[in-house]
mmCIF file with all atom_site columns, C-alpha atoms in Angstrom:
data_model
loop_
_atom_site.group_PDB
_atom_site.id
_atom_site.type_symbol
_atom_site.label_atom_id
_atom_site.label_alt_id
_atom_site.label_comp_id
_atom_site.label_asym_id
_atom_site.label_entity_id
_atom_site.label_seq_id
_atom_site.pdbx_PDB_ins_code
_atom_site.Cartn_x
_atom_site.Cartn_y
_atom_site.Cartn_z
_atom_site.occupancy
_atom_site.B_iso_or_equiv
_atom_site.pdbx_formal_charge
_atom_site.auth_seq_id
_atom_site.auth_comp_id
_atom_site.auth_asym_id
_atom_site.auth_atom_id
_atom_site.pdbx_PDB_model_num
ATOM 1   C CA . UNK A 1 1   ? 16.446 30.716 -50.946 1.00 56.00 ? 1   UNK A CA 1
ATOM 2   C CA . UNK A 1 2   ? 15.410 27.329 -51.271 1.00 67.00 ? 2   UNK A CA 1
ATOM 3   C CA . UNK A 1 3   ? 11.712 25.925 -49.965 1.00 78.00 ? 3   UNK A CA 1
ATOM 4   C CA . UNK A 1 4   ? 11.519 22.907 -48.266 1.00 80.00 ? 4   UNK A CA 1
ATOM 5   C CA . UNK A 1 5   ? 9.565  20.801 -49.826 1.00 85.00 ? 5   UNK A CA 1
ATOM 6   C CA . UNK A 1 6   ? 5.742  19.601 -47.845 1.00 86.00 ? 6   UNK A CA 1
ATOM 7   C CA . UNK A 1 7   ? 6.374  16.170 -48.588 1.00 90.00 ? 7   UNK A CA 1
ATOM 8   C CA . UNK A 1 8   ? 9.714  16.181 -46.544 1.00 91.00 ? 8   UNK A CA 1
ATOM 9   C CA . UNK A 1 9   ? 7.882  17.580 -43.282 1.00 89.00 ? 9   UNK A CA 1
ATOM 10  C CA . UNK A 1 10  ? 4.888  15.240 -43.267 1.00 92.00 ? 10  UNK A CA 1
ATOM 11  C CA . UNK A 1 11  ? 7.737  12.041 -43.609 1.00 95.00 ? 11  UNK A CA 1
ATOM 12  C CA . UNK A 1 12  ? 9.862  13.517 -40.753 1.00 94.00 ? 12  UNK A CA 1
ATOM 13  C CA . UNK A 1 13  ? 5.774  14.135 -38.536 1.00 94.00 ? 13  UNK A CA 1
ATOM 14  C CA . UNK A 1 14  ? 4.762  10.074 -39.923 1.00 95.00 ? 14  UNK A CA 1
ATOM 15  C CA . UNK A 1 15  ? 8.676  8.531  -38.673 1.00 96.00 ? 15  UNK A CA 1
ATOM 16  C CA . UNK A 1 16  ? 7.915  10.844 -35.205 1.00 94.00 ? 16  UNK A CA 1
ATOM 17  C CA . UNK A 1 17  ? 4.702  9.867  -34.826 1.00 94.00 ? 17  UNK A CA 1
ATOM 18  C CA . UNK A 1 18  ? 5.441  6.042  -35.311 1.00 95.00 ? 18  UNK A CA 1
ATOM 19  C CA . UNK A 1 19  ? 8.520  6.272  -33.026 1.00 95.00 ? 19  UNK A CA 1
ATOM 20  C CA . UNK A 1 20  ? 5.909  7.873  -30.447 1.00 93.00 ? 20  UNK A CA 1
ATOM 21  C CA . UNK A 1 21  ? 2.935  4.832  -31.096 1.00 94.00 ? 21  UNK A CA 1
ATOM 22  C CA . UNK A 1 22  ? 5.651  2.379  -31.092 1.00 95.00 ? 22  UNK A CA 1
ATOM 23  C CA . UNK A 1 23  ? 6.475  3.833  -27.507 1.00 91.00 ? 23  UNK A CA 1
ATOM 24  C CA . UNK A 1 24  ? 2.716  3.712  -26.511 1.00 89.00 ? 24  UNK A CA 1
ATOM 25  C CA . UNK A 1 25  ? 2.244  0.358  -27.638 1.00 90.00 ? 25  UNK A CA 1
ATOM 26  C CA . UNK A 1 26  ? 5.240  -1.288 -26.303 1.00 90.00 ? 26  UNK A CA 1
ATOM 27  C CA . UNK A 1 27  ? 6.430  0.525  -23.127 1.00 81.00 ? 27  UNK A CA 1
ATOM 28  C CA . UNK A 1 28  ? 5.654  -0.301 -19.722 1.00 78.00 ? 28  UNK A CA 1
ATOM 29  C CA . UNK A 1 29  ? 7.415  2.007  -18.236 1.00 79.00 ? 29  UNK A CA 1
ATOM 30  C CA . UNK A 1 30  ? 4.896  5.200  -17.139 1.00 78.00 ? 30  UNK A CA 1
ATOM 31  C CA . UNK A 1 31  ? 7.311  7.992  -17.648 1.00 81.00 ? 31  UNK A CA 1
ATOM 32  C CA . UNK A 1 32  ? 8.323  6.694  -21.474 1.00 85.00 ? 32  UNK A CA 1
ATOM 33  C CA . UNK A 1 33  ? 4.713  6.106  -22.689 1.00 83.00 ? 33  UNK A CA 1
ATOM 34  C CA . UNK A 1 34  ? 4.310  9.957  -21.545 1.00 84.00 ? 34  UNK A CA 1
ATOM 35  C CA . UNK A 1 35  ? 7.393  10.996 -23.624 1.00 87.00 ? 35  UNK A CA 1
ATOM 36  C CA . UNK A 1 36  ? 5.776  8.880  -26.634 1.00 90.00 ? 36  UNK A CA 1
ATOM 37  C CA . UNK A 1 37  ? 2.576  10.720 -25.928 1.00 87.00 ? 37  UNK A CA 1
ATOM 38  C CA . UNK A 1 38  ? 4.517  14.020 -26.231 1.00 87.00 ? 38  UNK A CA 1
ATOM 39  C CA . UNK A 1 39  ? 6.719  13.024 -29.259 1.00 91.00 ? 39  UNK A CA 1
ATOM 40  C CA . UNK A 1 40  ? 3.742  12.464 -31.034 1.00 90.00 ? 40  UNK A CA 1
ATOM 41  C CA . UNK A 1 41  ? 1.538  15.444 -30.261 1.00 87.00 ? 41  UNK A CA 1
ATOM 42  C CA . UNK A 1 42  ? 5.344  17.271 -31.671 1.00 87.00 ? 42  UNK A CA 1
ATOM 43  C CA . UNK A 1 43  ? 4.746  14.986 -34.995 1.00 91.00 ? 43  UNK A CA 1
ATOM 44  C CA . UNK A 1 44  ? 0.864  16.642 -35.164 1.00 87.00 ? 44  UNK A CA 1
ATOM 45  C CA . UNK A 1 45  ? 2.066  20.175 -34.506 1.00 85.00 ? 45  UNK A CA 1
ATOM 46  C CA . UNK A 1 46  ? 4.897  19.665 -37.481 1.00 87.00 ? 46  UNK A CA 1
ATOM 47  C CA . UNK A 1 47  ? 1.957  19.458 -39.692 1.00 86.00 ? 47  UNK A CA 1
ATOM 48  C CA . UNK A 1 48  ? 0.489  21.486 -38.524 1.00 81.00 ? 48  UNK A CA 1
ATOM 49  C CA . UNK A 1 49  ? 3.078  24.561 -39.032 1.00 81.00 ? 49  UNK A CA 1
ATOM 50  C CA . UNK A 1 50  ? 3.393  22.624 -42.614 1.00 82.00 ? 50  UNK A CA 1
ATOM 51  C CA . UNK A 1 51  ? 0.233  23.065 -43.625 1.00 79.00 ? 51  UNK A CA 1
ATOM 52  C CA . UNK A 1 52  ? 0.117  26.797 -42.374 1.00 77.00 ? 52  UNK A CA 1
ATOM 53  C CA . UNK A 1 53  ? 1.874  27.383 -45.173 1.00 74.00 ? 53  UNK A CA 1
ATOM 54  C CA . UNK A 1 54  ? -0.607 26.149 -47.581 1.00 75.00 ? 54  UNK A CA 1
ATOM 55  C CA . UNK A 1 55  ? -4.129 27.594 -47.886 1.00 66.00 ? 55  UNK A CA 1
ATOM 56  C CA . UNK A 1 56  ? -6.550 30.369 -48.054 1.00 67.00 ? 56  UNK A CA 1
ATOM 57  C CA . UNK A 1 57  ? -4.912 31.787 -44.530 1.00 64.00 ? 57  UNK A CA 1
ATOM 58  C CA . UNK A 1 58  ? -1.266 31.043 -45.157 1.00 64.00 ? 58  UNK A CA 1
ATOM 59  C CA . UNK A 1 59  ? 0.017  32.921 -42.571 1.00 68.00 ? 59  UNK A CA 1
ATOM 60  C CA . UNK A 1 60  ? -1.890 32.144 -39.191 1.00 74.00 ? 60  UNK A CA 1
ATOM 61  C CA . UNK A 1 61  ? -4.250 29.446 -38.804 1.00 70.00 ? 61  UNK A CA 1
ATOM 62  C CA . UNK A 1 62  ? -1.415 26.227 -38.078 1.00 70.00 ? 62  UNK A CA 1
ATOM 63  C CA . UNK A 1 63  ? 0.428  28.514 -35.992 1.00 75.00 ? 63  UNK A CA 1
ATOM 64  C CA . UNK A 1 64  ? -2.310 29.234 -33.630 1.00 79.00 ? 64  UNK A CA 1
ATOM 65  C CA . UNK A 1 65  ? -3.248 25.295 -33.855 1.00 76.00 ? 65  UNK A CA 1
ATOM 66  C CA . UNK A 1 66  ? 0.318  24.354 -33.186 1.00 78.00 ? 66  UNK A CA 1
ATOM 67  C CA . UNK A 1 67  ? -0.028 26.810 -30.117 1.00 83.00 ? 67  UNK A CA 1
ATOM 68  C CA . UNK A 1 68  ? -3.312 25.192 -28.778 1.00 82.00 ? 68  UNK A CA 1
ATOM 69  C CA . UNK A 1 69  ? -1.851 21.411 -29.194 1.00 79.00 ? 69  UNK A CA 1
ATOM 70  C CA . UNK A 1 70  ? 1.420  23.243 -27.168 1.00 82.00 ? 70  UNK A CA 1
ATOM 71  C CA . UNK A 1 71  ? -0.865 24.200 -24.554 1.00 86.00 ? 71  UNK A CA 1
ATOM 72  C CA . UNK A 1 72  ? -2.541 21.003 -24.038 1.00 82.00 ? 72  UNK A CA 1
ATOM 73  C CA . UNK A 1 73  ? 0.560  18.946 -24.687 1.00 81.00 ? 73  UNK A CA 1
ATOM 74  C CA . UNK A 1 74  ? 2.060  21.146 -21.318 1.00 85.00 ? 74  UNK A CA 1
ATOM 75  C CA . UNK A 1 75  ? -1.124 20.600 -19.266 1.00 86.00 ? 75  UNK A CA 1
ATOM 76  C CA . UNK A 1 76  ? -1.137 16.488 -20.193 1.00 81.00 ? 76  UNK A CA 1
ATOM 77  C CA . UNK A 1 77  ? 2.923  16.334 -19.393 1.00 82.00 ? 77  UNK A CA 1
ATOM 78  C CA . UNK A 1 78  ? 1.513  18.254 -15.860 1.00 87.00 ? 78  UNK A CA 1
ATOM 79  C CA . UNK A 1 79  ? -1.235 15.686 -15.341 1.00 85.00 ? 79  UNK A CA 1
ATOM 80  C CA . UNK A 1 80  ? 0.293  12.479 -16.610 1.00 81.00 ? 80  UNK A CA 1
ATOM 81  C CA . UNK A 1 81  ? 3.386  13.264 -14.015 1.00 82.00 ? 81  UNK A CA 1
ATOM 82  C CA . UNK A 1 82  ? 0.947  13.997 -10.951 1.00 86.00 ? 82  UNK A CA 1
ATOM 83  C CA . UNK A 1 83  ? -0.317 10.798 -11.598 1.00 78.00 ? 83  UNK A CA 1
ATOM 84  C CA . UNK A 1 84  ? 2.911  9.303  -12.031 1.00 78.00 ? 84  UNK A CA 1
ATOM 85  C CA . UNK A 1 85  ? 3.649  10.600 -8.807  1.00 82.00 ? 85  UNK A CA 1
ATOM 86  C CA . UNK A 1 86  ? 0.848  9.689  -6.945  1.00 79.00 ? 86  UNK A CA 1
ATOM 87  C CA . UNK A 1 87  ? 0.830  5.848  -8.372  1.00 76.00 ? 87  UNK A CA 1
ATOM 88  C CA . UNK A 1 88  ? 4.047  5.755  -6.983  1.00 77.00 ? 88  UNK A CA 1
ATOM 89  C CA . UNK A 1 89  ? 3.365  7.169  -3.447  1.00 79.00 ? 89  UNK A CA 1
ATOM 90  C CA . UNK A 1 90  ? 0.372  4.610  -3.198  1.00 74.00 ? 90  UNK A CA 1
ATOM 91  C CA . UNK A 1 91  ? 1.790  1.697  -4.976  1.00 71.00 ? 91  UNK A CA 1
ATOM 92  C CA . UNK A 1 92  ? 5.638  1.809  -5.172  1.00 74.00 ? 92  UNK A CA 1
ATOM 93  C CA . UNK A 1 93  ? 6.309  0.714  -8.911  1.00 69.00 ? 93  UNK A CA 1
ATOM 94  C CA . UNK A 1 94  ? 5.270  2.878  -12.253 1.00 67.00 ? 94  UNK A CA 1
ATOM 95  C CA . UNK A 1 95  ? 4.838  -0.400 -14.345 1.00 68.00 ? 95  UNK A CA 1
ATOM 96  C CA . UNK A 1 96  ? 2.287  0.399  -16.631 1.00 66.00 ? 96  UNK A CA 1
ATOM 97  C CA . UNK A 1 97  ? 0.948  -3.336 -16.288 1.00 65.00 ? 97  UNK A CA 1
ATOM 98  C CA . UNK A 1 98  ? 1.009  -3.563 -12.582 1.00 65.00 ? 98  UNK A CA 1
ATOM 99  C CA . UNK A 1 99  ? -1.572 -0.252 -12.678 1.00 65.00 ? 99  UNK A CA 1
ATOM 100 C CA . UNK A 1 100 ? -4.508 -2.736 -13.463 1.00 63.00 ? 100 UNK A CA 1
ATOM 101 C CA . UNK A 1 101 ? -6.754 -2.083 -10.422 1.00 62.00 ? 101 UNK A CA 1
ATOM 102 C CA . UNK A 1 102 ? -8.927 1.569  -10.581 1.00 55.00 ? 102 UNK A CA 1
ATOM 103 C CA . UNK A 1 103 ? -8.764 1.424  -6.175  1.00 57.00 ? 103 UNK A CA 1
ATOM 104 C CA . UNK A 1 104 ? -5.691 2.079  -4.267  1.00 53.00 ? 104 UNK A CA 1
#
């Protein structure tokens, strides 16, 4: 059987993880700078599950990180769409550029 090799893993995290700050950066629309947020907490939990396999604990350690960053990746994608929702109720648009003012 043939190993992947690390180097191919952390190019594949560094393209997601631009793709996902490119998103950020540029975006103004709410719902795709939370879909850049979560493609690039996937691009940290690819190296993470890379470098489990490197190590003094080889077996464990990135998995359980990768679980923790899954964890808070679920309860951001939870809070980042009640707040989508409820700067919509109050203000009718999601434009990240119109959300300037911190009252309703």
């Amino acid at each position: 059987m043939r190993m992947v090799p690390i180097t191919l893993y952390l190019a594949l995290a560094a393209i997601l993880f631009c793709i996902g700050l490119y998103g950020v950066l540029t975006r103004r629309h709410l719902v795709i700078v939370l879909v850049s947020v979560e493609l690039m907490l996937n691009a940290v939990n690819i190296n993470l599950v890379a470098f489990s396999s490197i190590g003094p604990f080889a077996n464990i350690t990135g998995q359980v990180f990768t679980l923790f960053v899954i964890t808070v990746a679920a309860a951001e994608a939870a809070v980042g769409l009640a707040i989508l929702i409820a700067l919509y109720r109050n203000r009718k648009s999601i434009d990240v550029i119109k959300q300037d003012l911190m009252r309703w």
